[in-house]
PDB file of C-alpha atoms in Angstrom:
ATOM      1  CA  UNK X   1      40.079  -1.116  -1.872  1.00 65.00           C
ATOM      2  CA  UNK X   2      37.086   0.403  -3.696  1.00 75.00           C
ATOM      3  CA  UNK X   3      36.991   4.177  -3.145  1.00 91.00           C
ATOM      4  CA  UNK X   4      33.746   5.509  -1.672  1.00 95.00           C
ATOM      5  CA  UNK X   5      32.405   9.012  -2.201  1.00 96.00           C
ATOM      6  CA  UNK X   6      29.637  10.216   0.099  1.00 97.00           C
ATOM      7  CA  UNK X   7      27.341  12.807  -1.441  1.00 96.00           C
ATOM      8  CA  UNK X   8      25.326  15.339   0.585  1.00 94.00           C
ATOM      9  CA  UNK X   9      22.402  15.242  -1.889  1.00 94.00           C
ATOM     10  CA  UNK X  10      21.459  13.644  -5.214  1.00 94.00           C
ATOM     11  CA  UNK X  11      23.396  15.307  -8.048  1.00 94.00           C
ATOM     12  CA  UNK X  12      21.439  17.454 -10.499  1.00 92.00           C
ATOM     13  CA  UNK X  13      20.651  15.452 -13.612  1.00 89.00           C
ATOM     14  CA  UNK X  14      20.670  18.196 -16.254  1.00 87.00           C
ATOM     15  CA  UNK X  15      24.419  18.954 -15.972  1.00 92.00           C
ATOM     16  CA  UNK X  16      25.202  15.228 -15.957  1.00 94.00           C
ATOM     17  CA  UNK X  17      23.149  14.670 -19.113  1.00 89.00           C
ATOM     18  CA  UNK X  18      24.901  17.603 -20.762  1.00 91.00           C
ATOM     19  CA  UNK X  19      28.331  16.305 -19.743  1.00 95.00           C
ATOM     20  CA  UNK X  20      27.495  12.828 -20.980  1.00 94.00           C
ATOM     21  CA  UNK X  21      26.243  14.210 -24.315  1.00 90.00           C
ATOM     22  CA  UNK X  22      29.375  16.295 -24.829  1.00 95.00           C
ATOM     23  CA  UNK X  23      31.704  13.401 -24.017  1.00 96.00           C
ATOM     24  CA  UNK X  24      29.794  10.745 -25.984  1.00 94.00           C
ATOM     25  CA  UNK X  25      31.482  11.360 -29.383  1.00 94.00           C
ATOM     26  CA  UNK X  26      34.888  10.744 -27.780  1.00 94.00           C
ATOM     27  CA  UNK X  27      34.029   7.398 -26.179  1.00 94.00           C
ATOM     28  CA  UNK X  28      35.368   4.189 -27.738  1.00 90.00           C
ATOM     29  CA  UNK X  29      33.394   1.339 -26.140  1.00 92.00           C
ATOM     30  CA  UNK X  30      34.971  -2.082 -25.861  1.00 92.00           C
ATOM     31  CA  UNK X  31      34.531  -4.881 -23.294  1.00 93.00           C
ATOM     32  CA  UNK X  32      38.146  -4.724 -22.085  1.00 94.00           C
ATOM     33  CA  UNK X  33      38.079  -0.963 -21.400  1.00 95.00           C
ATOM     34  CA  UNK X  34      38.622   0.451 -17.955  1.00 95.00           C
ATOM     35  CA  UNK X  35      35.627   1.684 -15.976  1.00 95.00           C
ATOM     36  CA  UNK X  36      35.071   3.694 -12.769  1.00 95.00           C
ATOM     37  CA  UNK X  37      35.565   1.671  -9.573  1.00 95.00           C
ATOM     38  CA  UNK X  38      34.111   4.349  -7.295  1.00 96.00           C
ATOM     39  CA  UNK X  39      31.130   3.580  -5.071  1.00 97.00           C
ATOM     40  CA  UNK X  40      28.792   6.565  -4.649  1.00 98.00           C
ATOM     41  CA  UNK X  41      26.765   6.850  -1.433  1.00 98.00           C
ATOM     42  CA  UNK X  42      23.762   8.934  -0.358  1.00 97.00           C
ATOM     43  CA  UNK X  43      23.684   8.369   3.421  1.00 96.00           C
ATOM     44  CA  UNK X  44      20.194   9.608   4.368  1.00 92.00           C
ATOM     45  CA  UNK X  45      17.907  10.005   1.379  1.00 94.00           C
ATOM     46  CA  UNK X  46      14.249  10.906   1.802  1.00 93.00           C
ATOM     47  CA  UNK X  47      11.589  10.605  -0.880  1.00 93.00           C
ATOM     48  CA  UNK X  48      10.159  13.687  -2.590  1.00 91.00           C
ATOM     49  CA  UNK X  49       6.433  12.964  -2.285  1.00 89.00           C
ATOM     50  CA  UNK X  50       5.407  15.146  -5.251  1.00 90.00           C
ATOM     51  CA  UNK X  51       7.782  13.338  -7.618  1.00 92.00           C
ATOM     52  CA  UNK X  52       6.692   9.986  -6.203  1.00 93.00           C
ATOM     53  CA  UNK X  53       3.040  10.804  -6.898  1.00 92.00           C
ATOM     54  CA  UNK X  54       3.867  11.857 -10.464  1.00 93.00           C
ATOM     55  CA  UNK X  55       5.752   8.580 -10.926  1.00 95.00           C
ATOM     56  CA  UNK X  56       2.863   6.522  -9.567  1.00 95.00           C
ATOM     57  CA  UNK X  57       0.429   8.217 -11.912  1.00 94.00           C
ATOM     58  CA  UNK X  58       2.443   7.784 -15.099  1.00 96.00           C
ATOM     59  CA  UNK X  59       3.252   4.138 -14.278  1.00 96.00           C
ATOM     60  CA  UNK X  60      -0.228   3.111 -13.115  1.00 95.00           C
ATOM     61  CA  UNK X  61       0.539   2.459  -9.444  1.00 94.00           C
ATOM     62  CA  UNK X  62      -2.056   3.532  -6.848  1.00 89.00           C
ATOM     63  CA  UNK X  63      -1.191   6.998  -5.603  1.00 83.00           C
ATOM     64  CA  UNK X  64      -0.681   7.768  -1.950  1.00 65.00           C
ATOM     65  CA  UNK X  65       2.468   5.771  -1.143  1.00 54.00           C
ATOM     66  CA  UNK X  66       3.730   8.689   0.928  1.00 51.00           C
ATOM     67  CA  UNK X  67       1.151   7.895   3.621  1.00 51.00           C
ATOM     68  CA  UNK X  68       2.569   6.331   6.811  1.00 48.00           C
ATOM     69  CA  UNK X  69       2.966   2.584   6.458  1.00 52.00           C
ATOM     70  CA  UNK X  70       2.635   2.533   2.666  1.00 79.00           C
ATOM     71  CA  UNK X  71       5.525   1.083   0.669  1.00 87.00           C
ATOM     72  CA  UNK X  72       7.361   2.469  -2.310  1.00 94.00           C
ATOM     73  CA  UNK X  73       6.593   0.860  -5.675  1.00 96.00           C
ATOM     74  CA  UNK X  74       9.110  -1.928  -6.193  1.00 97.00           C
ATOM     75  CA  UNK X  75      10.747  -0.093  -9.107  1.00 97.00           C
ATOM     76  CA  UNK X  76      11.015   3.325  -7.431  1.00 97.00           C
ATOM     77  CA  UNK X  77      14.416   2.829  -5.715  1.00 97.00           C
ATOM     78  CA  UNK X  78      15.845   2.586  -9.242  1.00 97.00           C
ATOM     79  CA  UNK X  79      14.638   6.163  -9.784  1.00 96.00           C
ATOM     80  CA  UNK X  80      16.197   7.257  -6.486  1.00 97.00           C
ATOM     81  CA  UNK X  81      19.551   5.770  -7.479  1.00 97.00           C
ATOM     82  CA  UNK X  82      19.448   7.005 -11.069  1.00 95.00           C
ATOM     83  CA  UNK X  83      21.240  10.339 -10.423  1.00 96.00           C
ATOM     84  CA  UNK X  84      24.162   8.450  -8.880  1.00 97.00           C
ATOM     85  CA  UNK X  85      24.269   6.039 -11.808  1.00 97.00           C
ATOM     86  CA  UNK X  86      24.209   9.013 -14.168  1.00 95.00           C
ATOM     87  CA  UNK X  87      27.132  10.630 -12.375  1.00 97.00           C
ATOM     88  CA  UNK X  88      29.162   7.481 -12.956  1.00 97.00           C
ATOM     89  CA  UNK X  89      28.003   6.867 -16.540  1.00 97.00           C
ATOM     90  CA  UNK X  90      28.449  10.478 -17.663  1.00 96.00           C
ATOM     91  CA  UNK X  91      32.017  10.748 -16.386  1.00 96.00           C
ATOM     92  CA  UNK X  92      35.153  10.744 -18.556  1.00 96.00           C
ATOM     93  CA  UNK X  93      36.321   7.428 -17.070  1.00 96.00           C
ATOM     94  CA  UNK X  94      33.133   5.575 -18.116  1.00 97.00           C
ATOM     95  CA  UNK X  95      33.906   4.093 -21.548  1.00 97.00           C
ATOM     96  CA  UNK X  96      30.402   3.847 -23.037  1.00 97.00           C
ATOM     97  CA  UNK X  97      28.779   6.870 -24.708  1.00 94.00           C
ATOM     98  CA  UNK X  98      25.785   8.074 -22.740  1.00 90.00           C
ATOM     99  CA  UNK X  99      23.866   9.151 -25.837  1.00 83.00           C
ATOM    100  CA  UNK X 100      22.043   6.165 -27.280  1.00 78.00           C
ATOM    101  CA  UNK X 101      22.811   3.915 -24.303  1.00 86.00           C
ATOM    102  CA  UNK X 102      20.044   1.275 -24.068  1.00 85.00           C
ATOM    103  CA  UNK X 103      18.778  -0.325 -20.853  1.00 89.00           C
ATOM    104  CA  UNK X 104      18.601  -4.060 -21.636  1.00 93.00           C
ATOM    105  CA  UNK X 105      17.701  -5.777 -18.351  1.00 96.00           C
ATOM    106  CA  UNK X 106      17.108  -5.368 -14.645  1.00 98.00           C
ATOM    107  CA  UNK X 107      17.112  -7.790 -11.730  1.00 98.00           C
ATOM    108  CA  UNK X 108      15.527  -6.535  -8.489  1.00 98.00           C
ATOM    109  CA  UNK X 109      15.462  -8.131  -5.052  1.00 98.00           C
ATOM    110  CA  UNK X 110      13.264  -6.508  -2.414  1.00 97.00           C
ATOM    111  CA  UNK X 111      13.808  -8.112   0.986  1.00 97.00           C
ATOM    112  CA  UNK X 112      10.918  -6.343   2.696  1.00 95.00           C
ATOM    113  CA  UNK X 113       8.511  -3.493   2.165  1.00 91.00           C
ATOM    114  CA  UNK X 114      10.171  -0.084   2.017  1.00 93.00           C
ATOM    115  CA  UNK X 115       7.971   2.677   3.520  1.00 92.00           C
ATOM    116  CA  UNK X 116       7.958   5.870   1.480  1.00 91.00           C
ATOM    117  CA  UNK X 117       8.388   7.903   4.664  1.00 89.00           C
ATOM    118  CA  UNK X 118      11.705   6.252   5.577  1.00 89.00           C
ATOM    119  CA  UNK X 119      15.267   7.553   5.264  1.00 93.00           C
ATOM    120  CA  UNK X 120      17.575   5.238   3.326  1.00 97.00           C
ATOM    121  CA  UNK X 121      21.225   4.880   2.412  1.00 97.00           C
ATOM    122  CA  UNK X 122      21.719   4.417  -1.331  1.00 97.00           C
ATOM    123  CA  UNK X 123      24.880   3.121  -2.953  1.00 98.00           C
ATOM    124  CA  UNK X 124      25.622   2.758  -6.664  1.00 98.00           C
ATOM    125  CA  UNK X 125      28.631   1.305  -8.469  1.00 98.00           C
ATOM    126  CA  UNK X 126      29.586  -0.056 -11.874  1.00 97.00           C
ATOM    127  CA  UNK X 127      30.061  -3.824 -11.666  1.00 96.00           C
ATOM    128  CA  UNK X 128      31.990  -4.379 -14.875  1.00 95.00           C
ATOM    129  CA  UNK X 129      31.784  -4.541 -18.657  1.00 97.00           C
ATOM    130  CA  UNK X 130      30.922  -7.513 -20.862  1.00 95.00           C
ATOM    131  CA  UNK X 131      30.776  -8.220 -24.598  1.00 93.00           C
ATOM    132  CA  UNK X 132      27.361  -8.289 -26.227  1.00 92.00           C
ATOM    133  CA  UNK X 133      26.580  -9.437 -29.752  1.00 89.00           C
ATOM    134  CA  UNK X 134      25.570  -5.874 -30.603  1.00 88.00           C
ATOM    135  CA  UNK X 135      28.292  -4.028 -28.704  1.00 93.00           C
ATOM    136  CA  UNK X 136      29.475  -3.616 -25.113  1.00 96.00           C
ATOM    137  CA  UNK X 137      27.337  -3.893 -22.008  1.00 96.00           C
ATOM    138  CA  UNK X 138      27.888  -2.372 -18.558  1.00 97.00           C
ATOM    139  CA  UNK X 139      26.350  -3.568 -15.298  1.00 98.00           C
ATOM    140  CA  UNK X 140      25.292  -1.046 -12.642  1.00 98.00           C
ATOM    141  CA  UNK X 141      24.394  -2.172  -9.117  1.00 98.00           C
ATOM    142  CA  UNK X 142      22.167  -0.144  -6.784  1.00 98.00           C
ATOM    143  CA  UNK X 143      21.629  -0.999  -3.120  1.00 98.00           C
ATOM    144  CA  UNK X 144      19.256   0.567  -0.614  1.00 98.00           C
ATOM    145  CA  UNK X 145      19.879   0.111   3.104  1.00 97.00           C
ATOM    146  CA  UNK X 146      17.819   0.762   6.200  1.00 95.00           C
ATOM    147  CA  UNK X 147      19.737   0.712   9.472  1.00 92.00           C
ATOM    148  CA  UNK X 148      22.667  -0.992   7.775  1.00 92.00           C
ATOM    149  CA  UNK X 149      20.568  -3.809   6.277  1.00 96.00           C
ATOM    150  CA  UNK X 150      20.111  -4.125   2.527  1.00 98.00           C
ATOM    151  CA  UNK X 151      16.349  -3.922   1.952  1.00 98.00           C
ATOM    152  CA  UNK X 152      16.394  -3.517  -1.850  1.00 98.00           C
ATOM    153  CA  UNK X 153      18.996  -4.107  -4.545  1.00 98.00           C
ATOM    154  CA  UNK X 154      19.144  -4.201  -8.312  1.00 98.00           C
ATOM    155  CA  UNK X 155      21.501  -5.003 -11.153  1.00 98.00           C
ATOM    156  CA  UNK X 156      20.888  -3.216 -14.465  1.00 97.00           C
ATOM    157  CA  UNK X 157      22.639  -3.756 -17.777  1.00 97.00           C
ATOM    158  CA  UNK X 158      23.156  -0.994 -20.336  1.00 95.00           C
ATOM    159  CA  UNK X 159      24.210  -1.549 -23.944  1.00 94.00           C
ATOM    160  CA  UNK X 160      26.314   0.667 -26.183  1.00 93.00           C
ATOM    161  CA  UNK X 161      25.723  -0.551 -29.727  1.00 87.00           C
ATOM    162  CA  UNK X 162      28.696  -0.833 -32.070  1.00 87.00           C
ATOM    163  CA  UNK X 163      30.106  -3.217 -34.662  1.00 84.00           C
ATOM    164  CA  UNK X 164      31.330  -6.514 -33.231  1.00 81.00           C
ATOM    165  CA  UNK X 165      33.019  -9.619 -34.578  1.00 75.00           C
ATOM    166  CA  UNK X 166      30.055 -11.785 -33.553  1.00 63.00           C
ATOM    167  CA  UNK X 167      27.867 -10.355 -36.295  1.00 53.00           C
ATOM    168  CA  UNK X 168      24.156  -9.644 -36.127  1.00 50.00           C
ATOM    169  CA  UNK X 169      22.527 -12.909 -35.152  1.00 49.00           C
ATOM    170  CA  UNK X 170      18.796 -12.649 -34.650  1.00 49.00           C
ATOM    171  CA  UNK X 171      17.516 -12.406 -31.111  1.00 49.00           C
ATOM    172  CA  UNK X 172      15.834 -15.481 -29.762  1.00 48.00           C
ATOM    173  CA  UNK X 173      12.845 -13.382 -28.851  1.00 45.00           C
ATOM    174  CA  UNK X 174       9.723 -14.762 -27.384  1.00 48.00           C
ATOM    175  CA  UNK X 175       8.447 -16.257 -24.203  1.00 51.00           C
ATOM    176  CA  UNK X 176       8.993 -19.816 -23.033  1.00 66.00           C
ATOM    177  CA  UNK X 177       5.376 -20.272 -24.027  1.00 78.00           C
ATOM    178  CA  UNK X 178       2.943 -17.547 -25.063  1.00 87.00           C
ATOM    179  CA  UNK X 179       1.185 -15.999 -22.090  1.00 95.00           C
ATOM    180  CA  UNK X 180      -2.539 -15.230 -22.305  1.00 96.00           C
ATOM    181  CA  UNK X 181      -3.490 -11.632 -23.061  1.00 96.00           C
ATOM    182  CA  UNK X 182      -4.896  -9.749 -20.075  1.00 97.00           C
ATOM    183  CA  UNK X 183      -5.276  -6.177 -21.297  1.00 97.00           C
ATOM    184  CA  UNK X 184      -4.541  -3.847 -24.196  1.00 97.00           C
ATOM    185  CA  UNK X 185      -2.903  -0.488 -23.523  1.00 97.00           C
ATOM    186  CA  UNK X 186      -2.947   2.466 -25.881  1.00 97.00           C
ATOM    187  CA  UNK X 187       0.163   4.523 -25.210  1.00 96.00           C
ATOM    188  CA  UNK X 188       0.171   8.264 -25.830  1.00 95.00           C
ATOM    189  CA  UNK X 189       3.024   9.975 -27.609  1.00 94.00           C
ATOM    190  CA  UNK X 190       3.970  11.919 -24.475  1.00 94.00           C
ATOM    191  CA  UNK X 191       4.575   8.895 -22.206  1.00 95.00           C
ATOM    192  CA  UNK X 192       8.342   9.283 -22.566  1.00 95.00           C
ATOM    193  CA  UNK X 193       8.226  12.963 -21.655  1.00 95.00           C
ATOM    194  CA  UNK X 194       5.933  12.352 -18.685  1.00 95.00           C
ATOM    195  CA  UNK X 195       8.059   9.513 -17.349  1.00 95.00           C
ATOM    196  CA  UNK X 196      11.202  11.558 -17.969  1.00 93.00           C
ATOM    197  CA  UNK X 197       9.780  14.425 -15.895  1.00 92.00           C
ATOM    198  CA  UNK X 198       8.874  12.079 -13.016  1.00 93.00           C
ATOM    199  CA  UNK X 199      12.075  10.001 -13.080  1.00 92.00           C
ATOM    200  CA  UNK X 200      14.644  12.496 -14.326  1.00 87.00           C
ATOM    201  CA  UNK X 201      15.664  10.200 -17.203  1.00 86.00           C
ATOM    202  CA  UNK X 202      15.520  12.566 -20.176  1.00 84.00           C
ATOM    203  CA  UNK X 203      17.475  10.500 -22.682  1.00 81.00           C
ATOM    204  CA  UNK X 204      16.572  12.044 -26.077  1.00 83.00           C
ATOM    205  CA  UNK X 205      15.526   8.678 -27.543  1.00 85.00           C
ATOM    206  CA  UNK X 206      12.453   8.856 -25.283  1.00 89.00           C
ATOM    207  CA  UNK X 207      11.392  12.460 -25.735  1.00 90.00           C
ATOM    208  CA  UNK X 208      10.627  13.342 -29.349  1.00 90.00           C
ATOM    209  CA  UNK X 209      10.591  11.688 -32.801  1.00 90.00           C
ATOM    210  CA  UNK X 210      13.269  14.052 -34.113  1.00 90.00           C
ATOM    211  CA  UNK X 211      15.772  13.306 -31.346  1.00 87.00           C
ATOM    212  CA  UNK X 212      14.946   9.588 -31.469  1.00 89.00           C
ATOM    213  CA  UNK X 213      15.730   9.497 -35.207  1.00 89.00           C
ATOM    214  CA  UNK X 214      19.266  10.666 -34.482  1.00 84.00           C
ATOM    215  CA  UNK X 215      19.826   7.251 -32.874  1.00 80.00           C
ATOM    216  CA  UNK X 216      18.066   5.135 -35.477  1.00 84.00           C
ATOM    217  CA  UNK X 217      14.536   4.968 -34.068  1.00 88.00           C
ATOM    218  CA  UNK X 218      11.587   5.994 -36.290  1.00 92.00           C
ATOM    219  CA  UNK X 219       9.731   7.506 -33.324  1.00 93.00           C
ATOM    220  CA  UNK X 220      10.344   8.148 -29.656  1.00 93.00           C
ATOM    221  CA  UNK X 221      10.496   4.954 -27.590  1.00 93.00           C
ATOM    222  CA  UNK X 222       9.169   4.251 -24.111  1.00 95.00           C
ATOM    223  CA  UNK X 223      11.647   3.933 -21.262  1.00 94.00           C
ATOM    224  CA  UNK X 224      12.358   0.320 -20.445  1.00 94.00           C
ATOM    225  CA  UNK X 225      11.807   1.086 -16.754  1.00 96.00           C
ATOM    226  CA  UNK X 226       8.415   2.574 -17.559  1.00 97.00           C
ATOM    227  CA  UNK X 227       7.360  -0.624 -19.339  1.00 97.00           C
ATOM    228  CA  UNK X 228       8.389  -2.877 -16.466  1.00 98.00           C
ATOM    229  CA  UNK X 229       6.856  -0.526 -13.875  1.00 98.00           C
ATOM    230  CA  UNK X 230       3.589  -0.427 -15.823  1.00 98.00           C
ATOM    231  CA  UNK X 231       3.528  -4.230 -15.982  1.00 98.00           C
ATOM    232  CA  UNK X 232       4.299  -4.590 -12.279  1.00 97.00           C
ATOM    233  CA  UNK X 233       1.592  -2.060 -11.403  1.00 96.00           C
ATOM    234  CA  UNK X 234      -0.852  -4.380 -13.163  1.00 97.00           C
ATOM    235  CA  UNK X 235       0.701  -7.607 -11.882  1.00 96.00           C
ATOM    236  CA  UNK X 236       1.408  -6.769  -8.238  1.00 94.00           C
ATOM    237  CA  UNK X 237       4.512  -7.666  -6.205  1.00 94.00           C
ATOM    238  CA  UNK X 238       4.863  -9.289  -2.756  1.00 94.00           C
ATOM    239  CA  UNK X 239       6.686  -7.310  -0.067  1.00 94.00           C
ATOM    240  CA  UNK X 240       9.649  -9.697  -0.309  1.00 96.00           C
ATOM    241  CA  UNK X 241      10.238 -10.674  -3.915  1.00 97.00           C
ATOM    242  CA  UNK X 242      12.599 -11.058  -6.827  1.00 98.00           C
ATOM    243  CA  UNK X 243      11.795  -9.360 -10.124  1.00 98.00           C
ATOM    244  CA  UNK X 244      13.381 -10.142 -13.469  1.00 97.00           C
ATOM    245  CA  UNK X 245      12.773  -8.081 -16.591  1.00 98.00           C
ATOM    246  CA  UNK X 246      14.436  -8.256 -19.993  1.00 97.00           C
ATOM    247  CA  UNK X 247      13.858  -5.489 -22.518  1.00 95.00           C
ATOM    248  CA  UNK X 248      13.769  -7.225 -25.906  1.00 94.00           C
ATOM    249  CA  UNK X 249      12.470  -4.664 -28.379  1.00 93.00           C
ATOM    250  CA  UNK X 250      11.650  -0.950 -28.135  1.00 92.00           C
ATOM    251  CA  UNK X 251       8.074   0.222 -27.667  1.00 95.00           C
ATOM    252  CA  UNK X 252       7.384   3.012 -30.171  1.00 95.00           C
ATOM    253  CA  UNK X 253       5.286   5.990 -29.075  1.00 96.00           C
ATOM    254  CA  UNK X 254       2.424   6.442 -29.667  1.00 95.00           C
ATOM    255  CA  UNK X 255       1.393   2.816 -29.978  1.00 95.00           C
ATOM    256  CA  UNK X 256      -0.703  -0.067 -28.717  1.00 96.00           C
ATOM    257  CA  UNK X 257       0.650  -2.997 -26.695  1.00 97.00           C
ATOM    258  CA  UNK X 258      -0.820  -6.118 -25.129  1.00 97.00           C
ATOM    259  CA  UNK X 259      -0.114  -6.962 -21.500  1.00 98.00           C
ATOM    260  CA  UNK X 260      -0.012 -10.729 -20.962  1.00 98.00           C
ATOM    261  CA  UNK X 261       0.435 -12.647 -17.711  1.00 97.00           C
ATOM    262  CA  UNK X 262       0.021 -16.003 -16.007  1.00 96.00           C
ATOM    263  CA  UNK X 263       1.175 -16.853 -12.503  1.00 95.00           C
ATOM    264  CA  UNK X 264       4.393 -14.999 -11.789  1.00 96.00           C
ATOM    265  CA  UNK X 265       5.286 -14.362 -15.415  1.00 97.00           C
ATOM    266  CA  UNK X 266       4.354 -11.346 -17.534  1.00 98.00           C
ATOM    267  CA  UNK X 267       5.104  -9.944 -20.959  1.00 97.00           C
ATOM    268  CA  UNK X 268       4.411  -6.988 -23.181  1.00 97.00           C
ATOM    269  CA  UNK X 269       3.681  -7.652 -26.857  1.00 97.00           C
ATOM    270  CA  UNK X 270       3.147  -5.411 -29.863  1.00 94.00           C
ATOM    271  CA  UNK X 271       1.867  -5.751 -33.407  1.00 87.00           C
ATOM    272  CA  UNK X 272       2.256  -9.204 -34.871  1.00 86.00           C
ATOM    273  CA  UNK X 273       3.049 -10.657 -31.462  1.00 88.00           C
ATOM    274  CA  UNK X 274       6.468  -8.989 -31.270  1.00 93.00           C
ATOM    275  CA  UNK X 275       7.779  -9.327 -27.713  1.00 96.00           C
ATOM    276  CA  UNK X 276       8.903  -6.056 -26.151  1.00 97.00           C
ATOM    277  CA  UNK X 277       9.415  -7.224 -22.579  1.00 97.00           C
ATOM    278  CA  UNK X 278       9.456 -10.463 -20.611  1.00 97.00           C
ATOM    279  CA  UNK X 279       9.555 -10.687 -16.867  1.00 97.00           C
ATOM    280  CA  UNK X 280       8.865 -12.721 -13.782  1.00 98.00           C
ATOM    281  CA  UNK X 281       7.989 -12.064 -10.154  1.00 98.00           C
ATOM    282  CA  UNK X 282       8.788 -14.673  -7.496  1.00 97.00           C
ATOM    283  CA  UNK X 283       8.369 -14.416  -3.715  1.00 96.00           C
ATOM    284  CA  UNK X 284      11.434 -14.751  -1.503  1.00 92.00           C
TER     285      UNK X 284
END
């Protein structure tokens, strides 16, 4: 039986980040490694309206979701569950090093609108490890319940890069067919710091060129969840919907990107047409 730990409040992120950083050099990632089977639960979480407003602003969503009847942005429950995911991923029994861990994809299902004024039960657990051509990937599942019913759930994958036997085959990047450009966004160098302050995700690869270089990036890179949130703020999402997003290449900060969309599909492209993100929204 999967052990469940009920938490009285979201854990503080700074100590978890510090613990994960200190333990990272001792981690030896591999797909067959053991991983934590614990399910963490926040039984009655309420939204901090100031942090929500800061999140809406940096991601481009209309502000004011804390008003009665208004729904949370479709990506915001990921932020609410992030401290629980960090507690699991920063622990000694999680085999992937937290430093340099890259978010590679997310799948979201929202079954109905989720008012920002509600109280929700959040659960987070690690759903296994898998080999990836560039290393080892972990899946983390987050569920949000209202009155016992799952109203929102997601499955994220995180990659720890290391040498593998499969070699370095080139990504099959690109969209099924190029989507028409809709808008061009000029991204400031502080986007990673602003999103980190609103979300709590202060991974050093997002914060400053010097810390990003320690992990092989020439400049700080945007959070993957910021890029998908920014696209969904522009695209729009039905109350009941499925969202798919795959993070294909890092977005360097500062920089300029092109938002492209048609129908339910969207993408983010950079210089030379390089694809940073592909995604799709479909109603339930």
